[in-house]
XYZ file of C-alpha atoms in Angstrom:
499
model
C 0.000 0.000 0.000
C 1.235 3.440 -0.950
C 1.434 5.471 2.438
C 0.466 9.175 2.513
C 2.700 12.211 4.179
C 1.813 12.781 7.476
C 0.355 16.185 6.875
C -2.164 14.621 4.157
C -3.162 11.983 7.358
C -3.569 15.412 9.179
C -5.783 16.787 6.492
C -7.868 13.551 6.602
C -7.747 13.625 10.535
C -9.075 17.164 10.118
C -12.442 16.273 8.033
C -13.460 13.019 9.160
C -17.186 12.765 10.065
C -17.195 10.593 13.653
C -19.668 8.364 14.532
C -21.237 9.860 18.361
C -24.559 7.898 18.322
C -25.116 3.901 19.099
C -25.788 2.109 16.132
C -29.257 0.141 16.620
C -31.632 -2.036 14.188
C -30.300 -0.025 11.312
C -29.834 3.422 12.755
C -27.840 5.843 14.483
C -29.564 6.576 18.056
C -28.413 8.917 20.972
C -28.116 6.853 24.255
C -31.482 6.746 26.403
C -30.495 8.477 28.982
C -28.987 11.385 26.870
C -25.909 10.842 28.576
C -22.206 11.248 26.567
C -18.497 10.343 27.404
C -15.551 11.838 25.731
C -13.388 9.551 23.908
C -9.790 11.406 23.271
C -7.064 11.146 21.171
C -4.355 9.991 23.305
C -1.425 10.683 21.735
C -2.413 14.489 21.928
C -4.892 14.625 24.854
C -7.268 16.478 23.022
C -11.131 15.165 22.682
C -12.374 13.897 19.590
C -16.425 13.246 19.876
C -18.822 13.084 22.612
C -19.899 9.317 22.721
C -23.830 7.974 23.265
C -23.058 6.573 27.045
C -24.890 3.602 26.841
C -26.884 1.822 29.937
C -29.165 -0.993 30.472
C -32.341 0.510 28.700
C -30.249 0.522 25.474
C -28.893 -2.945 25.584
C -32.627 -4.208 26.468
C -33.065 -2.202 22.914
C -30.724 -3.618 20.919
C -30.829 -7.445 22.712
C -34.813 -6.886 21.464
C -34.284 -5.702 18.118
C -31.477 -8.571 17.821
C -33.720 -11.466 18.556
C -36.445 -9.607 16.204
C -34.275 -10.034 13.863
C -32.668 -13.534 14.528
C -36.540 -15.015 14.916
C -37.598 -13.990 11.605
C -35.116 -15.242 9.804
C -34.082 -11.802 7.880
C -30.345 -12.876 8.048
C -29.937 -16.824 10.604
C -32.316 -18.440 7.626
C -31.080 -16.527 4.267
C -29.413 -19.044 1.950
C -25.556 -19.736 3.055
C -24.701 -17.957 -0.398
C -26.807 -14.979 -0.172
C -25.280 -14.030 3.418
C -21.909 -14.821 1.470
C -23.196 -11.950 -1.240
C -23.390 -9.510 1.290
C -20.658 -10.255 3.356
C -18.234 -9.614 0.125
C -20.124 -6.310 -0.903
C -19.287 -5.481 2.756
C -15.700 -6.265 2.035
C -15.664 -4.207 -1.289
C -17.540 -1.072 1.081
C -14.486 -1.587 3.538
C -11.732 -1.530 0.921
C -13.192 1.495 -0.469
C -13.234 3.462 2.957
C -10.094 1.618 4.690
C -8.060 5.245 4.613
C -11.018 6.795 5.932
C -11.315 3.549 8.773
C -7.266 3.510 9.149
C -7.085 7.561 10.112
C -10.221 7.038 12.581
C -7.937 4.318 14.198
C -5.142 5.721 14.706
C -6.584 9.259 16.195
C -9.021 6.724 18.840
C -6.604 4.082 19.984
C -2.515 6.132 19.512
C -2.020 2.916 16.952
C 0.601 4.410 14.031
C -0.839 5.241 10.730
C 1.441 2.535 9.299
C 0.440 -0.290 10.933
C -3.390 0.990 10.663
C -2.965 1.008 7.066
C -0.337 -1.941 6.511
C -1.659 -4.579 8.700
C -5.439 -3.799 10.695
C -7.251 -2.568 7.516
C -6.087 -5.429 5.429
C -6.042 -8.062 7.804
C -9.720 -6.668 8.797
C -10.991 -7.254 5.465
C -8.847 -10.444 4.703
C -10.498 -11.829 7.655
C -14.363 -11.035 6.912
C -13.973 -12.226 3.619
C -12.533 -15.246 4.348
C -15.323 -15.821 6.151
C -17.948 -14.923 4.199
C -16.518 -17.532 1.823
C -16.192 -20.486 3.820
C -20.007 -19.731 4.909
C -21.216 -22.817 2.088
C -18.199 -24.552 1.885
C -19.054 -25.703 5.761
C -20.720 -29.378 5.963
C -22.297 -30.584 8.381
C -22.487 -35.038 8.666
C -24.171 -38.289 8.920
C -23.525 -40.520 11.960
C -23.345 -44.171 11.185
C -26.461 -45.733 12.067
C -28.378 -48.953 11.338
C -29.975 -49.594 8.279
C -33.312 -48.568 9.696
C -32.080 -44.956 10.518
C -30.381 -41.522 9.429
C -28.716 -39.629 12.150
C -27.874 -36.127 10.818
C -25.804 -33.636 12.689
C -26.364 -30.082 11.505
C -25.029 -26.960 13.081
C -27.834 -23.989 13.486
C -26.727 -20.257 14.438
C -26.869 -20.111 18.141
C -28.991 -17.025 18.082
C -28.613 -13.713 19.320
C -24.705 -13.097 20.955
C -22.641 -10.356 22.968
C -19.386 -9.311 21.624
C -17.300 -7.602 24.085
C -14.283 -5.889 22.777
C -10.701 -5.081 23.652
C -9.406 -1.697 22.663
C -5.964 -2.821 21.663
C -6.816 -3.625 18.346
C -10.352 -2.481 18.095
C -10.923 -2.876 14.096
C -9.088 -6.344 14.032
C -11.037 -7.875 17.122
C -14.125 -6.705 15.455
C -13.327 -8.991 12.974
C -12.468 -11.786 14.451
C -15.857 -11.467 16.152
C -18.092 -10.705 13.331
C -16.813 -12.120 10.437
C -18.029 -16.274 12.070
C -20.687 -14.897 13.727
C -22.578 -13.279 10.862
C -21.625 -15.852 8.616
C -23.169 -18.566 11.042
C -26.354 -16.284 11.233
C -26.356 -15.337 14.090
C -27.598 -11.394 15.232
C -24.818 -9.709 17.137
C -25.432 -7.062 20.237
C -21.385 -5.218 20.146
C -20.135 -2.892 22.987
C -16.279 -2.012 21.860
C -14.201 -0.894 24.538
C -14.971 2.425 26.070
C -11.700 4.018 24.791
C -11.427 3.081 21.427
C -15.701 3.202 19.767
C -14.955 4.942 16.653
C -14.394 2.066 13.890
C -16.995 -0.372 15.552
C -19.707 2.523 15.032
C -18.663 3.066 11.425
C -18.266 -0.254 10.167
C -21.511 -1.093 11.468
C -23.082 1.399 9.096
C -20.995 0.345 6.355
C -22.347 -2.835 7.281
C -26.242 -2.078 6.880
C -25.054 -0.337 3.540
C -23.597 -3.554 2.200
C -27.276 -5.530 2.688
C -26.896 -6.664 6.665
C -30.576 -5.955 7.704
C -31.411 -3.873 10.524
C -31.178 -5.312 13.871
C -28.580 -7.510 12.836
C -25.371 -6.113 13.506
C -26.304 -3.282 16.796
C -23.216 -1.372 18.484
C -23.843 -0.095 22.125
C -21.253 2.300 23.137
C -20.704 2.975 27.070
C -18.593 1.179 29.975
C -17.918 -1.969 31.333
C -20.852 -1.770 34.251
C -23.168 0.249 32.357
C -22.903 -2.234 29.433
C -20.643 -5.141 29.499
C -21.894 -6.570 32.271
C -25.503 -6.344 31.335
C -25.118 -8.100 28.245
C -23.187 -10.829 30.194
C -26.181 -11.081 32.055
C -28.672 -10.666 30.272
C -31.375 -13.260 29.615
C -32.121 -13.127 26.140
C -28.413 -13.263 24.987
C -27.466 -16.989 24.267
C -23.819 -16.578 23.888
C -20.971 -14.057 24.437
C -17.149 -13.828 23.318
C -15.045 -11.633 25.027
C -11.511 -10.371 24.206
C -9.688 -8.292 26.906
C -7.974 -9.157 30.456
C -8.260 -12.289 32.379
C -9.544 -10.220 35.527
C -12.301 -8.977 33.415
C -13.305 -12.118 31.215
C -13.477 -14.685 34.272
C -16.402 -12.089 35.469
C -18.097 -12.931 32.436
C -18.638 -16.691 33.921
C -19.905 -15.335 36.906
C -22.812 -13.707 34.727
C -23.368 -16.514 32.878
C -23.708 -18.874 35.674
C -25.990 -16.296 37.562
C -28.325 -15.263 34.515
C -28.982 -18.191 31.960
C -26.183 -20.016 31.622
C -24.810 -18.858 28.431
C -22.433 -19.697 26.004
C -19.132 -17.949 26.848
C -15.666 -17.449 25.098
C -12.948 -15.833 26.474
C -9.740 -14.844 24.787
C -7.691 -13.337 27.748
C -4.201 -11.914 28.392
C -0.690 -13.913 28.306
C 3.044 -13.527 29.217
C 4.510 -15.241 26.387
C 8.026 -16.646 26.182
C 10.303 -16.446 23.888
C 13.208 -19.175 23.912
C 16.671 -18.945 22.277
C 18.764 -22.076 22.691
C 23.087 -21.743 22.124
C 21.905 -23.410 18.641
C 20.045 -20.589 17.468
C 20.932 -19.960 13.778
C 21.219 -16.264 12.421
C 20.840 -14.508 15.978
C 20.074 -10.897 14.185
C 17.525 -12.861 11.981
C 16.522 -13.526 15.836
C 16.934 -10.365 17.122
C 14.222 -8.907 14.466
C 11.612 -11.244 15.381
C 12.073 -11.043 19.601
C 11.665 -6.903 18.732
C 9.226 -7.941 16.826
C 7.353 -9.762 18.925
C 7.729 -7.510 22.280
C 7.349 -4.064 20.611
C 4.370 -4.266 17.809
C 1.369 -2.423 18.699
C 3.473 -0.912 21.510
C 3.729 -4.183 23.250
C -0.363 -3.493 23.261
C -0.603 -7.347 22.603
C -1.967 -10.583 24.429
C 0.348 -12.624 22.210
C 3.529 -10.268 22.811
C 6.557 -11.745 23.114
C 7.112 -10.212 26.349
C 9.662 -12.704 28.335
C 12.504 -13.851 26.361
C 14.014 -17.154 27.800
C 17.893 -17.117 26.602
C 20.607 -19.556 26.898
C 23.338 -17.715 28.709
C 26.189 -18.548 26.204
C 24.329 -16.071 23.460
C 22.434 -13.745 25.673
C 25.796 -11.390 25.185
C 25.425 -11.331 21.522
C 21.634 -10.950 21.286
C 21.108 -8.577 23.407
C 23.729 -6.212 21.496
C 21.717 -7.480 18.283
C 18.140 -6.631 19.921
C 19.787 -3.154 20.627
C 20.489 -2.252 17.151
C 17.322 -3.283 15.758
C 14.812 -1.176 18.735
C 16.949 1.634 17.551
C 14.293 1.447 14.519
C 11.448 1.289 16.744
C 11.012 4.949 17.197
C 8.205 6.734 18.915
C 6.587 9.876 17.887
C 3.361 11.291 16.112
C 1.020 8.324 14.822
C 0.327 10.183 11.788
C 3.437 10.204 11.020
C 3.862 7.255 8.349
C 7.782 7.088 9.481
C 6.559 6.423 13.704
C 6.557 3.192 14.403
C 5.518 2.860 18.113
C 2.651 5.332 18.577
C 1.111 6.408 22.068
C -0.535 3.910 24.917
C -3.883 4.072 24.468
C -4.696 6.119 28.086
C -3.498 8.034 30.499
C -4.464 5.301 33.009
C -2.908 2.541 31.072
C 0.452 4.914 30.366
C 0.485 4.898 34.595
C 0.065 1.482 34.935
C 2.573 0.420 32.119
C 5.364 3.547 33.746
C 4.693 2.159 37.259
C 6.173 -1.271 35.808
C 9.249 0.449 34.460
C 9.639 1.831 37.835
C 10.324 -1.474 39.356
C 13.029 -2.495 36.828
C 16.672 -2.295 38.481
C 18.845 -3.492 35.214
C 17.494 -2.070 32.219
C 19.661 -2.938 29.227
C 17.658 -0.691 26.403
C 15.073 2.257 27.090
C 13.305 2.963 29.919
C 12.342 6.214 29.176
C 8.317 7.542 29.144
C 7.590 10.701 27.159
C 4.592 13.267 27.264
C 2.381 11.022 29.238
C 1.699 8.676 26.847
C 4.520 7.079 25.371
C 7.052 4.461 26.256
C 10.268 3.511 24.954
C 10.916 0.236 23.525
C 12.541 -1.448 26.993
C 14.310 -4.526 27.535
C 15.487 -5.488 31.389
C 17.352 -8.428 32.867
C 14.861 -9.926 35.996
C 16.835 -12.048 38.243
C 14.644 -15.073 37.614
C 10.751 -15.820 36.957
C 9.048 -15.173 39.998
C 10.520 -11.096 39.272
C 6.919 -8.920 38.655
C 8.383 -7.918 35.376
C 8.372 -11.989 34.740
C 5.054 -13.117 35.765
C 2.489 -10.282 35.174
C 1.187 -8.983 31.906
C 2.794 -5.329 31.571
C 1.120 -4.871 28.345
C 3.525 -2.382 26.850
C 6.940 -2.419 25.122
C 8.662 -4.065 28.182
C 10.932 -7.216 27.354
C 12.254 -9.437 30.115
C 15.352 -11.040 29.730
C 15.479 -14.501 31.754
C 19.118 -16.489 31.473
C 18.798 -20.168 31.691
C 21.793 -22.900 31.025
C 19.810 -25.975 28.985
C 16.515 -26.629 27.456
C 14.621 -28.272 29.804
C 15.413 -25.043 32.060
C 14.000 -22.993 29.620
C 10.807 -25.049 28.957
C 10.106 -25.221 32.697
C 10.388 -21.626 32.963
C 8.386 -20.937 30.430
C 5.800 -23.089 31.203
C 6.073 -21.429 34.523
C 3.076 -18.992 34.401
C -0.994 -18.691 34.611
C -1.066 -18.243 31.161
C -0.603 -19.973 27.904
C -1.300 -17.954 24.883
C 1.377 -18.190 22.496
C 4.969 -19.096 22.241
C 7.881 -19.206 20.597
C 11.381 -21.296 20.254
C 14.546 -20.545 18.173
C 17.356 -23.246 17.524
C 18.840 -25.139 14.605
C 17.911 -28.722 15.904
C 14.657 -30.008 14.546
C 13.683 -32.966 16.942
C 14.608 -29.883 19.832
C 12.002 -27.758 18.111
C 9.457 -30.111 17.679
C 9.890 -31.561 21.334
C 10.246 -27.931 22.692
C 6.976 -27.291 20.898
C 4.899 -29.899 22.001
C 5.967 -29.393 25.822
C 5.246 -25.966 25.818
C 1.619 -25.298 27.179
C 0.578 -22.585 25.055
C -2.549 -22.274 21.866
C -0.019 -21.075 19.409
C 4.016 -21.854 19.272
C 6.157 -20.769 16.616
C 9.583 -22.231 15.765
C 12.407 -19.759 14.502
C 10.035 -17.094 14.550
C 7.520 -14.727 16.377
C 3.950 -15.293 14.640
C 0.222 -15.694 15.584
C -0.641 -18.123 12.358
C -3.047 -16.877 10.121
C -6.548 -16.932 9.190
C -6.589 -20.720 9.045
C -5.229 -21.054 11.802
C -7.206 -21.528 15.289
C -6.354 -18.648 17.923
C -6.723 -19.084 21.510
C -4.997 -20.208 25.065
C -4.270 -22.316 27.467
C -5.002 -22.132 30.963
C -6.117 -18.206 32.192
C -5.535 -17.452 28.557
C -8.502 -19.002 27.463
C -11.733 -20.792 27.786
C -14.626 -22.455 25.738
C -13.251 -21.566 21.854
C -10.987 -20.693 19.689
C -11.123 -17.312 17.305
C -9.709 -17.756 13.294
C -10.078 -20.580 11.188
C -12.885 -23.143 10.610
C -13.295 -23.920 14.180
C -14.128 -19.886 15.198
C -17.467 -21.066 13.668
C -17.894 -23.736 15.984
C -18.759 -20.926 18.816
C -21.191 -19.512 17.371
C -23.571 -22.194 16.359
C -24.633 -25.214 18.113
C -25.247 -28.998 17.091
C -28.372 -30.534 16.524
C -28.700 -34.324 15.826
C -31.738 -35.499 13.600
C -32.718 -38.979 14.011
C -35.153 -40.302 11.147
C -36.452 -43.661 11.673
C -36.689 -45.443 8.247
C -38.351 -48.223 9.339
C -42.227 -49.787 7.871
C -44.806 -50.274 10.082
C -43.889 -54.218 9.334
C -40.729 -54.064 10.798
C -39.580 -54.370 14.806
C -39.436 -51.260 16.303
C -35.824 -50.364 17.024
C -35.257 -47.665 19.175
């Protein structure tokens, strides 16, 4: 993609149109009570728009126009290939507004410009077309039964479902969300994160422009108590997937179990390692992906390579090769197409992340916070795993270095945490790579490289990182429909009965 200057993204920045107003049954709609919130560029400090501050009455609203929608049959009983019609012209509507979509990003959530328009746009639209096309290329079976019998086992859309955002990558997650869940049939109730409601609000228009009827896709702006709990516990919501912190998502079993049991899937937070055996081939090959992996998105990542496990007889000569390459990872303006580690996304979070940094005593690169609101790509030595810096998530361009003498040190310790999201393992031997990778407790593990798979690819943790599903791929589907078995006797009226 050709990038712009950064005072054309200004210009852009200048005249976009922002969404204020929750998006419900095919309309824009002030909240209720009449009541705003400002949502603020945080790279700047400045506020953008004066959000509808959403509550109960509106999520009764939109869970009501949702299951008006679902019953009928508007969108959970068109033909597999007529959803798949819309869901491309949706794609095509995206593509031709993704500058428009990229700019809004970057001013809500501090993302840069570059990776707004290099990787979230197209990986947004790669995503929802994917699929939209895998929406009737999906069969469902036929048990083996007796001769007398048919036993058919069909997935139906689950019905009408919550989908509870994070605001680290609030286009992308979006995605992830809606792309299976329309495409199973289902009617979707959204509430992105508080700080980052732009992009949800506009693609859901662009949405009901492409053909999605009304009360199909509904976006209900507004906080966590105000509105993400409510639709975890409310009644007429049959499922919910949530993407965010593991504090916040084990709530959302509470709800369930206290309301009507609902479907829940939780994608949660990690502290992934990174291990570098003596073997390692090409250590600045090695050095790119670690920086990589611990500084993308500002470290603003549950699959962040954010411990790195190294075998002391290299750790000398990586670290001096992870130093070069951060040198690249400058922060500045996120307009500015050459900035490539823009602000945290709040002044809270910039505390919380700065209040980390505080407790490092060897810092080998960085350190440094700047304006109240951005961080320097940082890399300390802990003294072993139980360090803070090792065993919480820090969420922000923080790397911790962890020395270790053999590999079945190095798999312990990183197997040594409440979380098991992703991970990774460089070296040269195979049969150490594959045995490193299946002993390693963790949804995704990449070998000689920092990665997350790809569309195809299922997405999820282990342990506190995740529970009851799987985002990307074929199986994402699964979630959001449920199995029905049909059993048709076949037998005459002559024959036994056989039950």
């Amino acid at each position: 993609m050709d990038l712009l200057t950064q005072d054309e993204y200004r210009a852009i920045a200048a005249n976009l149109s922002l969404p204020t107003s929750a998006f419900i049954d095919g309309t824009f709609r002030p909240a209720a009570s009449g009541q705003t919130f400002t949502t603020v560029n945080p790279a700047t400090g400045e506020a953008l728009a004066e959000i509808a501050a959403c509550g109960a009455e509106d999520v009764d609203f939109a869970v009501a126009k949702a299951r008006e929608s679902f019953e009928d049959g508007r969108w959970s009983r068109l033909h597999p290939s007529e959803r798949k019609d819309v869901l491309i012209r949706f794609c095509k509507l995206l593509t031709r507004n993704a500058r428009e979509l990229a700019v809004m990003e970057s001013l809500d959530s501090g993302k840069t410009i570059y990776d707004c328009e290099t990787v979230d746009l197209p990986e947004t639209i790669h995503c929802l077309k994917w699929h939209a096309e895998a929406i009737d290329k999906i069969y469902d079976q036929v048990a083996p039964a007796s001769d007398n019998h048919i036993a058919m086992v069909v997935r139906e859309p689950i019905g009408v479902v919550g989908l509870v955002l994070p605001w680290n990558f609030p286009l992308l997650m979006l995605a992830w969300k809606i792309g299976p869940a329309l495409a199973a049939g289902c009617s979707l109730v959204v509430k992105p994160a508080k700080e980052t409601t732009l992009t949800a609000l506009r693609v859901a228009e662009i949405a009901h422009e492409a053909g999605v009827p009304r009360g199909v896709f509904n976006v209900v702006p507004g906080g966590g108590a105000e509105v993400g709990e409510v639709i975890g516990r409310h009644i007429d919501i049959d499922m919910v997937s949530f993407t965010g912190s593991t504090v916040t998502g084990k709530k959302f079993l509470s709800y369930s179990a206290e309301s009507n049991a609902k479907e829940v899937v939780l994608e949660m937070g990690g502290k992934n390692p990174a291990i570098v055996m003596e073997d390692a081939e090409n250590l600045d090959r090695v050095a790119q992906h670690l920086v990589q992996g611990a500084f993308w998105n500002m470290g603003e990542n549950c699959s962040a390579s954010s411990r790195l496990i190294v075998h002391k007889a290299v750790k000398a000569e990586l670290l001096a090769r992870i130093a070069h390459h951060a040198k690249a990872w400058n922060v500045g303006d996120p307009l500015d197409p050459e900035t490539r580690m823009g602000a945290l996304v709040s002044k809270a979070h910039f505390d919380k992340v700065c209040s980390y940094l505080a407790q490092a005593e060897d810092v080998v690169i960085g350190g440094k916070s700047h304006n109240g609101a951005f961080v320097e790509a940082t890399v300390v030595n802990v003294p072993n795993n139980d360090a803070v810096l090792a065993r919480e998530e820090i969420f922000g361009p923080v790397l911790s270095v962890i020395e270790v003498s053999g590999f079945d040190e190095a798999i312990r310790i990183a197997n040594d945490t409440d979380y098991g999201l992703c991970a990774s393992i460089f070296t040269a031997n195979a049969k150490r790579a594959l045995r490193g990778a299946c002993a390693l407790r963790a949804g995704t593990v990449t070998v000689n490289s920092f990665g997350e798979g790809d569309i195809s690819t299922p997405f999820g943790g282990y342990k506190q990182s995740g529970f009851g599903g799987r985002d990307n791929s074929v199986h994402a589907h699964d979630q959001y429909t449920q199995l029905k078995t049909i059993w048709i006797d076949l037998a005459d009226d002559a024959d036994e009965a056989v039950s």
